């Protein structure tokens, strides 16, 4: 097994290689506006660090969000392209699950919350680092305060809204190393991973203007 994992659902552009036993190389850069520019160089860097060629990869793992449309699709399209070019399976994993897996919390329940912009968070509640209790959702922090009251929280969303998430833990952003480790663990146990389809949860920020003026000639 040689899994190439990547995620662009958060401001982190993150890539890792896992050989079935451990992560052998990884890279993470935080830049919310340069996912497309940073991802492929990160893949090259990780492959070079591990001393392997891309055609040695036996499977792709990609974070499926939830996340903003523009960033999330960069990772998903790259993963699909690699899968088609290499003829290897492409597996999805919820980005929140990767954060939960890497969380420094001994026992749950706890919350994972990432920044959804528009003064909202993407979030879910976990029983432990591998077990999600609720489906991913997007809400304003104040609207879910009662549901998450008293629970420790992980992620950038928790750090942004201490009024709702007063006990925040690392990590802030997801790492492909955690996604790769979780995927390798699940595959070794014979578990099925989700399809590599995006969890957008809401419409993209960019919208076609209403009542725009037609400028084409009649």
mmCIF file of C-alpha atoms in Angstrom, residues 45-215:
data_model
loop_
_atom_site.group_PDB
_atom_site.id
_atom_site.type_symbol
_atom_site.label_atom_id
_atom_site.label_comp_id
_atom_site.label_asym_id
_atom_site.label_seq_id
_atom_site.Cartn_x
_atom_site.Cartn_y
_atom_site.Cartn_z
ATOM 1 C CA UNK A 45 7.930 17.790 -2.737
ATOM 2 C CA UNK A 46 6.387 14.906 -0.793
ATOM 3 C CA UNK A 47 7.239 12.359 -3.495
ATOM 4 C CA UNK A 48 10.815 13.622 -3.620
ATOM 5 C CA UNK A 49 11.145 13.467 0.165
ATOM 6 C CA UNK A 50 9.920 9.870 0.155
ATOM 7 C CA UNK A 51 12.117 8.959 -2.819
ATOM 8 C CA UNK A 52 9.271 7.480 -4.866
ATOM 9 C CA UNK A 53 7.646 8.186 -8.217
ATOM 10 C CA UNK A 54 4.007 9.084 -8.640
ATOM 11 C CA UNK A 55 3.353 5.827 -10.521
ATOM 12 C CA UNK A 56 4.251 3.879 -7.353
ATOM 13 C CA UNK A 57 1.105 5.183 -5.617
ATOM 14 C CA UNK A 58 -1.592 2.504 -5.159
ATOM 15 C CA UNK A 59 -4.431 4.734 -3.965
ATOM 16 C CA UNK A 60 -5.505 8.355 -3.539
ATOM 17 C CA UNK A 61 -7.213 9.791 -0.456
ATOM 18 C CA UNK A 62 -8.846 13.207 -0.660
ATOM 19 C CA UNK A 63 -10.604 15.351 1.894
ATOM 20 C CA UNK A 64 -14.203 15.904 0.751
ATOM 21 C CA UNK A 65 -14.964 18.785 3.067
ATOM 22 C CA UNK A 66 -17.147 20.378 4.103
ATOM 23 C CA UNK A 67 -15.375 23.445 2.806
ATOM 24 C CA UNK A 68 -15.697 26.498 0.555
ATOM 25 C CA UNK A 69 -16.392 25.644 -3.080
ATOM 26 C CA UNK A 70 -13.299 27.155 -4.689
ATOM 27 C CA UNK A 71 -10.688 25.579 -2.437
ATOM 28 C CA UNK A 72 -12.389 22.217 -2.024
ATOM 29 C CA UNK A 73 -12.739 21.521 -5.746
ATOM 30 C CA UNK A 74 -8.971 21.976 -6.295
ATOM 31 C CA UNK A 75 -8.166 18.925 -4.184
ATOM 32 C CA UNK A 76 -11.067 16.837 -5.481
ATOM 33 C CA UNK A 77 -10.289 17.456 -9.138
ATOM 34 C CA UNK A 78 -6.591 16.795 -8.579
ATOM 35 C CA UNK A 79 -7.373 13.526 -6.804
ATOM 36 C CA UNK A 80 -9.732 12.428 -9.592
ATOM 37 C CA UNK A 81 -7.115 13.286 -12.226
ATOM 38 C CA UNK A 82 -4.407 11.306 -10.437
ATOM 39 C CA UNK A 83 -6.764 8.360 -10.033
ATOM 40 C CA UNK A 84 -7.644 8.306 -13.732
ATOM 41 C CA UNK A 85 -4.052 8.777 -14.872
ATOM 42 C CA UNK A 86 -2.667 6.080 -12.572
ATOM 43 C CA UNK A 87 -5.610 3.687 -12.739
ATOM 44 C CA UNK A 88 -5.863 3.544 -8.934
ATOM 45 C CA UNK A 89 -8.847 3.955 -6.588
ATOM 46 C CA UNK A 90 -9.724 7.382 -5.197
ATOM 47 C CA UNK A 91 -11.138 7.411 -1.662
ATOM 48 C CA UNK A 92 -12.882 10.268 0.116
ATOM 49 C CA UNK A 93 -12.764 11.189 3.787
ATOM 50 C CA UNK A 94 -14.630 13.910 5.633
ATOM 51 C CA UNK A 95 -12.188 16.696 6.449
ATOM 52 C CA UNK A 96 -13.725 17.045 9.911
ATOM 53 C CA UNK A 97 -12.967 13.356 10.513
ATOM 54 C CA UNK A 98 -9.292 14.021 9.822
ATOM 55 C CA UNK A 99 -9.258 16.795 12.393
ATOM 56 C CA UNK A 100 -11.001 14.575 14.938
ATOM 57 C CA UNK A 101 -8.501 11.778 14.329
ATOM 58 C CA UNK A 102 -5.588 14.140 15.000
ATOM 59 C CA UNK A 103 -7.208 15.830 18.016
ATOM 60 C CA UNK A 104 -5.356 15.842 21.303
ATOM 61 C CA UNK A 105 -8.456 14.791 23.273
ATOM 62 C CA UNK A 106 -8.339 11.539 25.190
ATOM 63 C CA UNK A 107 -12.084 10.888 25.248
ATOM 64 C CA UNK A 108 -15.248 12.496 23.961
ATOM 65 C CA UNK A 109 -17.667 13.751 23.227
ATOM 66 C CA UNK A 110 -16.111 16.753 21.528
ATOM 67 C CA UNK A 111 -16.765 19.116 18.612
ATOM 68 C CA UNK A 112 -14.784 19.757 15.434
ATOM 69 C CA UNK A 113 -15.422 23.188 13.908
ATOM 70 C CA UNK A 114 -13.759 24.789 10.882
ATOM 71 C CA UNK A 115 -14.182 28.290 9.487
ATOM 72 C CA UNK A 116 -17.018 28.418 6.934
ATOM 73 C CA UNK A 117 -16.723 32.201 6.447
ATOM 74 C CA UNK A 118 -19.891 34.363 6.468
ATOM 75 C CA UNK A 119 -19.599 34.220 10.285
ATOM 76 C CA UNK A 120 -20.436 30.496 10.189
ATOM 77 C CA UNK A 121 -18.674 27.229 10.994
ATOM 78 C CA UNK A 122 -18.688 23.735 9.535
ATOM 79 C CA UNK A 123 -19.049 21.405 12.487
ATOM 80 C CA UNK A 124 -19.873 17.945 13.841
ATOM 81 C CA UNK A 125 -19.876 16.205 17.224
ATOM 82 C CA UNK A 126 -17.649 13.154 17.849
ATOM 83 C CA UNK A 127 -17.858 10.335 20.384
ATOM 84 C CA UNK A 128 -14.123 9.715 20.002
ATOM 85 C CA UNK A 129 -11.373 10.280 17.435
ATOM 86 C CA UNK A 130 -12.888 7.774 14.983
ATOM 87 C CA UNK A 131 -16.623 7.993 15.641
ATOM 88 C CA UNK A 132 -18.766 10.881 14.417
ATOM 89 C CA UNK A 133 -22.070 11.341 16.256
ATOM 90 C CA UNK A 134 -23.697 13.933 13.965
ATOM 91 C CA UNK A 135 -23.648 14.693 10.256
ATOM 92 C CA UNK A 136 -21.506 17.650 9.150
ATOM 93 C CA UNK A 137 -23.467 20.902 9.201
ATOM 94 C CA UNK A 138 -22.967 24.627 8.648
ATOM 95 C CA UNK A 139 -24.361 27.137 11.156
ATOM 96 C CA UNK A 140 -23.712 30.382 12.958
ATOM 97 C CA UNK A 141 -21.905 29.626 16.234
ATOM 98 C CA UNK A 142 -24.550 31.382 18.330
ATOM 99 C CA UNK A 143 -27.245 29.128 16.839
ATOM 100 C CA UNK A 144 -25.537 25.931 18.037
ATOM 101 C CA UNK A 145 -24.273 27.192 21.391
ATOM 102 C CA UNK A 146 -26.739 25.082 23.399
ATOM 103 C CA UNK A 147 -25.936 21.918 21.402
ATOM 104 C CA UNK A 148 -22.183 22.188 21.996
ATOM 105 C CA UNK A 149 -22.212 23.735 25.466
ATOM 106 C CA UNK A 150 -19.567 22.237 27.737
ATOM 107 C CA UNK A 151 -17.869 20.241 24.965
ATOM 108 C CA UNK A 152 -14.197 20.708 24.116
ATOM 109 C CA UNK A 153 -13.657 21.719 20.501
ATOM 110 C CA UNK A 154 -11.022 21.352 17.786
ATOM 111 C CA UNK A 155 -10.282 23.451 14.713
ATOM 112 C CA UNK A 156 -10.025 26.986 13.400
ATOM 113 C CA UNK A 157 -13.748 27.570 13.863
ATOM 114 C CA UNK A 158 -13.436 26.880 17.565
ATOM 115 C CA UNK A 159 -10.550 29.318 17.860
ATOM 116 C CA UNK A 160 -12.472 32.029 16.003
ATOM 117 C CA UNK A 161 -15.538 31.876 18.262
ATOM 118 C CA UNK A 162 -14.428 31.385 21.880
ATOM 119 C CA UNK A 163 -17.827 32.531 23.112
ATOM 120 C CA UNK A 164 -19.364 29.346 21.713
ATOM 121 C CA UNK A 165 -16.275 27.139 22.015
ATOM 122 C CA UNK A 166 -14.453 28.258 25.187
ATOM 123 C CA UNK A 167 -12.270 25.110 25.394
ATOM 124 C CA UNK A 168 -10.380 24.890 22.094
ATOM 125 C CA UNK A 169 -7.713 22.319 21.240
ATOM 126 C CA UNK A 170 -5.182 21.752 18.472
ATOM 127 C CA UNK A 171 -4.974 21.128 15.581
ATOM 128 C CA UNK A 172 -6.262 24.282 13.909
ATOM 129 C CA UNK A 173 -6.300 22.857 10.369
ATOM 130 C CA UNK A 174 -6.535 19.362 8.950
ATOM 131 C CA UNK A 175 -3.361 17.518 7.932
ATOM 132 C CA UNK A 176 -3.108 15.032 5.083
ATOM 133 C CA UNK A 177 -0.952 12.937 7.405
ATOM 134 C CA UNK A 178 -3.968 12.399 9.669
ATOM 135 C CA UNK A 179 -6.250 11.682 6.707
ATOM 136 C CA UNK A 180 -3.760 9.160 5.303
ATOM 137 C CA UNK A 181 -3.361 7.418 8.655
ATOM 138 C CA UNK A 182 -7.114 7.227 9.200
ATOM 139 C CA UNK A 183 -7.692 5.939 5.663
ATOM 140 C CA UNK A 184 -4.946 3.308 5.988
ATOM 141 C CA UNK A 185 -6.440 2.149 9.281
ATOM 142 C CA UNK A 186 -9.944 1.890 7.833
ATOM 143 C CA UNK A 187 -8.823 0.120 4.654
ATOM 144 C CA UNK A 188 -6.764 -2.387 6.638
ATOM 145 C CA UNK A 189 -9.884 -3.142 8.710
ATOM 146 C CA UNK A 190 -11.923 -3.732 5.545
ATOM 147 C CA UNK A 191 -14.037 -0.610 6.007
ATOM 148 C CA UNK A 192 -15.472 1.192 2.995
ATOM 149 C CA UNK A 193 -14.485 4.824 2.570
ATOM 150 C CA UNK A 194 -16.840 7.494 1.215
ATOM 151 C CA UNK A 195 -16.937 8.356 -2.475
ATOM 152 C CA UNK A 196 -14.730 11.335 -3.411
ATOM 153 C CA UNK A 197 -17.700 13.679 -3.736
ATOM 154 C CA UNK A 198 -17.732 17.172 -2.222
ATOM 155 C CA UNK A 199 -19.591 18.156 0.932
ATOM 156 C CA UNK A 200 -20.373 21.768 0.040
ATOM 157 C CA UNK A 201 -23.407 22.137 2.384
ATOM 158 C CA UNK A 202 -24.319 25.483 0.837
ATOM 159 C CA UNK A 203 -24.180 27.392 -2.451
ATOM 160 C CA UNK A 204 -20.864 28.968 -3.571
ATOM 161 C CA UNK A 205 -20.038 32.539 -2.592
ATOM 162 C CA UNK A 206 -19.845 33.596 -6.265
ATOM 163 C CA UNK A 207 -23.294 34.124 -7.763
ATOM 164 C CA UNK A 208 -24.581 35.228 -11.161
ATOM 165 C CA UNK A 209 -25.759 38.837 -10.738
ATOM 166 C CA UNK A 210 -29.498 39.392 -10.875
ATOM 167 C CA UNK A 211 -30.949 41.857 -13.397
ATOM 168 C CA UNK A 212 -27.603 42.297 -15.121
ATOM 169 C CA UNK A 213 -27.524 44.461 -18.253
ATOM 170 C CA UNK A 214 -27.358 42.629 -21.590
ATOM 171 C CA UNK A 215 -24.578 44.105 -23.752
#
